[in-house]
mmCIF file of C-alpha atoms in Angstrom:
data_model
loop_
_atom_site.group_PDB
_atom_site.id
_atom_site.type_symbol
_atom_site.label_atom_id
_atom_site.label_comp_id
_atom_site.label_asym_id
_atom_site.label_seq_id
_atom_site.Cartn_x
_atom_site.Cartn_y
_atom_site.Cartn_z
ATOM 1 C CA MET A 1 99.332 94.936 113.290
ATOM 2 C CA VAL A 2 101.753 92.669 111.471
ATOM 3 C CA ALA A 3 99.374 89.969 112.738
ATOM 4 C CA LEU A 4 96.367 91.834 110.864
ATOM 5 C CA LEU A 5 97.328 92.327 107.823
ATOM 6 C CA LYS A 6 98.671 88.867 107.271
ATOM 7 C CA GLU A 7 94.193 87.940 108.044
ATOM 8 C CA LEU A 8 94.066 90.671 105.819
ATOM 9 C CA ARG A 9 95.594 90.307 103.225
ATOM 10 C CA LYS A 10 93.875 86.235 101.980
ATOM 11 C CA GLU A 11 91.188 87.895 101.746
ATOM 12 C CA VAL A 12 92.221 91.713 100.419
ATOM 13 C CA THR A 13 95.070 93.285 97.742
ATOM 14 C CA ILE A 14 97.290 95.819 99.427
ATOM 15 C CA VAL A 15 99.777 98.235 98.555
ATOM 16 C CA LEU A 16 101.407 99.059 101.926
ATOM 17 C CA VAL A 17 103.269 102.256 102.647
ATOM 18 C CA GLU A 18 105.281 101.597 105.604
ATOM 19 C CA HIS A 19 108.438 102.727 107.814
ATOM 20 C CA ASP A 20 108.584 99.486 110.064
ATOM 21 C CA MET A 21 111.370 97.770 107.611
ATOM 22 C CA GLU A 22 110.769 94.334 109.874
ATOM 23 C CA ALA A 23 106.551 94.516 108.692
ATOM 24 C CA VAL A 24 107.393 95.674 105.644
ATOM 25 C CA PHE A 25 110.512 92.622 104.636
ATOM 26 C CA ALA A 26 107.992 90.411 106.840
ATOM 27 C CA LEU A 27 104.669 91.273 104.953
ATOM 28 C CA ALA A 28 105.653 92.476 101.223
ATOM 29 C CA ASP A 29 105.100 89.833 98.253
ATOM 30 C CA ARG A 30 107.341 92.273 96.613
ATOM 31 C CA ILE A 31 109.297 95.669 97.452
ATOM 32 C CA THR A 32 109.244 98.703 95.772
ATOM 33 C CA VAL A 33 111.676 101.452 95.919
ATOM 34 C CA LEU A 34 111.452 104.836 95.346
ATOM 35 C CA VAL A 35 114.512 107.621 95.893
ATOM 36 C CA TYR A 36 113.174 110.954 94.522
ATOM 37 C CA GLY A 37 110.473 110.220 92.800
ATOM 38 C CA ARG A 38 111.958 107.253 90.530
ATOM 39 C CA VAL A 39 111.827 103.407 90.922
ATOM 40 C CA ILE A 40 115.545 102.153 91.835
ATOM 41 C CA ALA A 41 114.389 98.707 92.677
ATOM 42 C CA SER A 42 111.274 96.462 92.460
ATOM 43 C CA ASP A 43 111.872 92.915 93.032
ATOM 44 C CA VAL A 44 111.218 90.687 96.458
ATOM 45 C CA PRO A 45 112.123 91.351 99.632
ATOM 46 C CA ASP A 46 115.286 89.121 100.168
ATOM 47 C CA ALA A 47 116.499 90.771 96.483
ATOM 48 C CA ILE A 48 115.660 94.048 97.703
ATOM 49 C CA ARG A 49 117.608 93.331 101.352
ATOM 50 C CA ARG A 50 120.879 92.390 98.409
ATOM 51 C CA HIS A 51 119.883 95.584 96.547
ATOM 52 C CA GLU A 52 123.355 97.978 96.227
ATOM 53 C CA GLU A 53 121.843 100.623 95.541
ATOM 54 C CA VAL A 54 118.884 100.066 98.137
ATOM 55 C CA LYS A 55 121.116 99.659 100.632
ATOM 56 C CA ARG A 56 123.990 103.099 99.814
ATOM 57 C CA ALA A 57 119.928 104.788 98.995
ATOM 58 C CA TYR A 58 117.793 103.769 102.137
ATOM 59 C CA LEU A 59 119.011 100.471 104.083
ATOM 60 C CA GLY A 60 121.917 102.343 106.064
ATOM 61 C CA GLU A 61 125.203 100.605 103.875
ATOM 62 C CA GLN A 62 127.058 102.129 107.116
ATOM 63 C CA HIS A 63 125.078 100.489 109.668
ATOM 64 C CA VAL A 64 126.198 97.445 106.921
ATOM 65 C CA VAL A 65 129.952 97.667 106.851
ATOM 66 C CA VAL A 66 129.860 98.821 110.921
ATOM 67 C CA SER A 67 128.554 95.301 111.598
ATOM 68 C CA HIS A 68 131.160 93.536 109.705
ATOM 69 C CA GLY A 69 133.415 95.141 112.381
ATOM 70 C CA MET B 1 94.704 84.265 92.936
ATOM 71 C CA ALA B 2 94.788 82.571 89.145
ATOM 72 C CA ASP B 3 94.588 85.373 87.592
ATOM 73 C CA THR B 4 97.576 86.745 86.903
ATOM 74 C CA ALA B 5 96.492 90.274 85.093
ATOM 75 C CA PRO B 6 97.714 92.872 87.184
ATOM 76 C CA LEU B 7 94.842 94.831 89.421
ATOM 77 C CA LEU B 8 96.702 98.020 89.356
ATOM 78 C CA GLU B 9 99.635 99.024 86.970
ATOM 79 C CA VAL B 10 100.789 102.057 87.198
ATOM 80 C CA ASP B 11 102.977 103.131 84.216
ATOM 81 C CA GLY B 12 105.758 105.588 84.115
ATOM 82 C CA ILE B 13 103.175 108.199 85.921
ATOM 83 C CA GLU B 14 104.728 111.804 86.333
ATOM 84 C CA THR B 15 102.972 114.180 89.315
ATOM 85 C CA CYS B 16 103.521 117.839 90.097
ATOM 86 C CA TYR B 17 102.853 119.746 92.984
ATOM 87 C CA GLY B 18 102.120 122.597 91.336
ATOM 88 C CA LEU B 19 105.737 124.155 89.813
ATOM 89 C CA SER B 20 107.302 120.722 91.574
ATOM 90 C CA GLN B 21 107.494 117.563 89.631
ATOM 91 C CA VAL B 22 107.628 114.875 92.684
ATOM 92 C CA LEU B 23 107.394 111.673 90.815
ATOM 93 C CA PHE B 24 109.341 110.695 87.477
ATOM 94 C CA GLY B 25 108.582 107.925 85.213
ATOM 95 C CA MET B 26 106.986 106.066 88.565
ATOM 96 C CA SER B 27 105.658 102.600 88.133
ATOM 97 C CA LEU B 28 103.612 99.389 90.124
ATOM 98 C CA SER B 29 102.488 96.876 89.077
ATOM 99 C CA ILE B 30 99.922 94.606 91.387
ATOM 100 C CA ARG B 31 98.518 90.660 90.819
ATOM 101 C CA VAL B 32 95.690 90.347 92.959
ATOM 102 C CA GLY B 33 96.075 88.811 96.242
ATOM 103 C CA GLU B 34 99.717 89.627 96.859
ATOM 104 C CA MET B 35 100.628 92.776 98.832
ATOM 105 C CA VAL B 36 103.854 94.965 97.419
ATOM 106 C CA ALA B 37 105.256 97.849 99.368
ATOM 107 C CA LEU B 38 106.117 101.098 98.371
ATOM 108 C CA MET B 39 109.660 102.192 100.393
ATOM 109 C CA GLY B 40 111.570 105.142 100.232
ATOM 110 C CA ARG B 41 112.934 108.204 102.805
ATOM 111 C CA ASN B 42 110.533 111.131 103.726
ATOM 112 C CA GLY B 43 109.621 113.118 100.339
ATOM 113 C CA MET B 44 110.334 110.132 97.788
ATOM 114 C CA GLY B 45 107.025 110.178 96.418
ATOM 115 C CA LYS B 46 105.404 107.189 98.539
ATOM 116 C CA THR B 47 102.152 109.466 99.133
ATOM 117 C CA THR B 48 102.229 111.113 96.516
ATOM 118 C CA THR B 49 101.607 107.812 94.343
ATOM 119 C CA ILE B 50 99.618 107.030 96.771
ATOM 120 C CA ARG B 51 97.378 109.998 95.968
ATOM 121 C CA SER B 52 98.070 109.613 92.213
ATOM 122 C CA ILE B 53 96.245 106.783 92.654
ATOM 123 C CA MET B 54 93.807 107.760 94.299
ATOM 124 C CA GLY B 55 93.147 110.502 92.091
ATOM 125 C CA MET B 56 94.329 112.826 94.977
ATOM 126 C CA THR B 57 96.860 114.815 93.075
ATOM 127 C CA SER B 58 96.280 113.389 89.230
ATOM 128 C CA ALA B 59 99.272 112.395 87.848
ATOM 129 C CA ARG B 60 99.829 114.746 84.631
ATOM 130 C CA ALA B 61 101.162 111.477 82.239
ATOM 131 C CA GLY B 62 101.789 108.401 82.388
ATOM 132 C CA SER B 63 98.841 105.696 82.509
ATOM 133 C CA ILE B 64 97.333 103.897 85.980
ATOM 134 C CA ARG B 65 94.965 101.047 84.800
ATOM 135 C CA PHE B 66 92.577 99.302 87.508
ATOM 136 C CA GLY B 67 91.069 96.432 86.276
ATOM 137 C CA GLY B 68 92.534 97.138 83.133
ATOM 138 C CA GLN B 69 90.471 100.617 83.195
ATOM 139 C CA GLU B 70 92.396 103.668 83.048
ATOM 140 C CA VAL B 71 91.833 105.350 85.734
ATOM 141 C CA ARG B 72 93.974 108.252 85.490
ATOM 142 C CA SER B 73 92.109 111.142 84.981
ATOM 143 C CA LEU B 74 89.803 110.010 86.952
ATOM 144 C CA PRO B 75 88.299 111.802 90.005
ATOM 145 C CA SER B 76 88.732 109.969 93.872
ATOM 146 C CA TYR B 77 85.473 108.915 94.140
ATOM 147 C CA ARG B 78 84.819 106.953 90.697
ATOM 148 C CA ILE B 79 88.148 105.648 91.756
ATOM 149 C CA ALA B 80 86.622 104.535 94.467
ATOM 150 C CA LYS B 81 83.766 103.109 93.556
ATOM 151 C CA LEU B 82 85.843 101.296 90.897
ATOM 152 C CA GLY B 83 86.559 99.359 93.709
ATOM 153 C CA ILE B 84 90.095 100.642 95.602
ATOM 154 C CA GLY B 85 89.608 101.442 99.696
ATOM 155 C CA LEU B 86 92.571 103.297 101.119
ATOM 156 C CA VAL B 87 93.189 103.778 104.610
ATOM 157 C CA PRO B 88 94.827 107.031 104.984
ATOM 158 C CA GLU B 89 97.851 108.693 106.728
ATOM 159 C CA GLY B 90 97.005 109.760 109.694
ATOM 160 C CA ARG B 91 93.605 107.687 109.176
ATOM 161 C CA GLN B 92 90.868 110.445 108.667
ATOM 162 C CA ILE B 93 88.456 109.717 110.604
ATOM 163 C CA PHE B 94 85.090 111.757 109.902
ATOM 164 C CA PRO B 95 85.610 112.780 113.974
ATOM 165 C CA ASN B 96 81.251 113.818 113.652
ATOM 166 C CA LEU B 97 80.384 110.745 113.172
ATOM 167 C CA THR B 98 79.596 107.760 115.251
ATOM 168 C CA VAL B 99 82.262 104.853 115.025
ATOM 169 C CA TYR B 100 79.526 102.702 113.680
ATOM 170 C CA GLU B 101 78.704 105.782 111.186
ATOM 171 C CA ASN B 102 82.143 105.876 110.192
ATOM 172 C CA LEU B 103 81.662 102.096 108.488
ATOM 173 C CA VAL B 104 78.767 102.601 107.086
ATOM 174 C CA ALA B 105 79.273 106.152 105.321
ATOM 175 C CA ALA B 106 80.393 104.810 102.182
ATOM 176 C CA SER B 107 80.256 101.101 102.488
ATOM 177 C CA GLY B 108 79.349 99.128 99.788
ATOM 178 C CA ASN B 109 78.886 96.024 97.713
ATOM 179 C CA ARG B 110 79.693 97.464 94.328
ATOM 180 C CA ALA B 111 82.391 95.092 93.045
ATOM 181 C CA GLY B 112 79.396 92.214 93.901
ATOM 182 C CA ASN B 113 82.157 90.571 95.944
ATOM 183 C CA ALA B 114 81.072 86.808 97.701
ATOM 184 C CA ASP B 115 80.702 86.973 101.221
ATOM 185 C CA PRO B 116 81.005 90.799 101.598
ATOM 186 C CA TRP B 117 82.793 92.446 104.374
ATOM 187 C CA SER B 118 79.484 93.498 106.769
ATOM 188 C CA ILE B 119 79.279 95.243 110.072
ATOM 189 C CA GLU B 120 79.025 91.894 111.858
ATOM 190 C CA LYS B 121 82.328 90.647 109.923
ATOM 191 C CA ILE B 122 83.978 93.647 111.097
ATOM 192 C CA HIS B 123 82.912 93.586 114.818
ATOM 193 C CA ALA B 124 84.054 90.075 114.765
ATOM 194 C CA LEU B 125 87.846 91.390 113.191
ATOM 195 C CA PHE B 126 87.118 94.351 116.025
ATOM 196 C CA PRO B 127 85.659 94.143 119.190
ATOM 197 C CA ARG B 128 87.111 97.542 119.631
ATOM 198 C CA LEU B 129 84.690 99.272 117.266
ATOM 199 C CA ALA B 130 81.607 97.013 118.352
ATOM 200 C CA GLU B 131 82.424 98.196 121.893
ATOM 201 C CA ARG B 132 82.495 102.033 120.539
ATOM 202 C CA GLY B 133 79.588 102.333 118.198
ATOM 203 C CA THR B 134 77.804 104.817 119.604
ATOM 204 C CA ASN B 135 80.673 107.087 120.398
ATOM 205 C CA MET B 136 82.165 110.363 118.170
ATOM 206 C CA GLY B 137 85.718 109.212 115.734
ATOM 207 C CA VAL B 138 86.856 112.316 117.188
ATOM 208 C CA THR B 139 86.635 110.014 120.963
ATOM 209 C CA LEU B 140 89.378 107.275 119.510
ATOM 210 C CA SER B 141 92.642 106.001 120.772
ATOM 211 C CA GLY B 142 94.911 105.771 117.780
ATOM 212 C CA GLY B 143 94.887 102.105 117.550
ATOM 213 C CA GLU B 144 91.055 102.767 118.010
ATOM 214 C CA GLN B 145 91.653 105.245 114.720
ATOM 215 C CA GLN B 146 93.565 101.990 112.596
ATOM 216 C CA MET B 147 91.260 100.216 113.851
ATOM 217 C CA LEU B 148 88.109 101.967 111.808
ATOM 218 C CA ALA B 149 89.992 103.623 109.168
ATOM 219 C CA ILE B 150 91.092 99.931 108.023
ATOM 220 C CA GLY B 151 87.241 98.749 108.445
ATOM 221 C CA ARG B 152 85.982 101.173 107.187
ATOM 222 C CA ALA B 153 88.203 100.270 103.731
ATOM 223 C CA LEU B 154 86.863 97.299 104.190
ATOM 224 C CA MET B 155 83.185 98.049 104.115
ATOM 225 C CA THR B 156 83.474 99.394 100.824
ATOM 226 C CA ASN B 157 84.290 95.862 99.992
ATOM 227 C CA PRO B 158 87.278 97.040 96.935
ATOM 228 C CA ASN B 159 87.301 94.249 93.905
ATOM 229 C CA CYS B 160 89.916 92.107 94.787
#
């Protein structure tokens, strides 16, 4: 699916709703993050990955803490 | 792709299901050739954002402009005709149409794209859909349904 979307994006403009985070971060030019109907962040993937509020709300801050021992 | 004006601009929309408000000033902007992802846990408003853009659940405030035109209050078929293709959640394949019929039912090149998507191009992209052309939508596997949903949206030749 990622390979297909990479091809299609050459021809079409795409808004993507996808739960596979790896796919989202691999594909999107920008990511808009919603929490209870409000946008808490809208930025390029690298910035979203580092965004504190996004980490708390979505990416799972605990996992980040655990991975750092 | 040199065009930097947003193709789709969602600005401060508020969308409700009855008394239950789901979107609170949601904004989103996408330029030609971009891919923008919506991220959020279940119930945060991703599907509702898509439904609002497509006019399936119209936003009651804010603005949705596609190609500079306000579409917030338009019915879904008008929005689709302007050139927004949808690959819906759950695929929503017409079960009682064949694969071929699913592809051509809403096909067209309303935006006048050069080198538009045709049945031949879709079959080249998804050979499986050519093989299953005369099969009914209801008989498809999940993966085939996803191909068909993508092919069906491309066959409308979205304005991009």
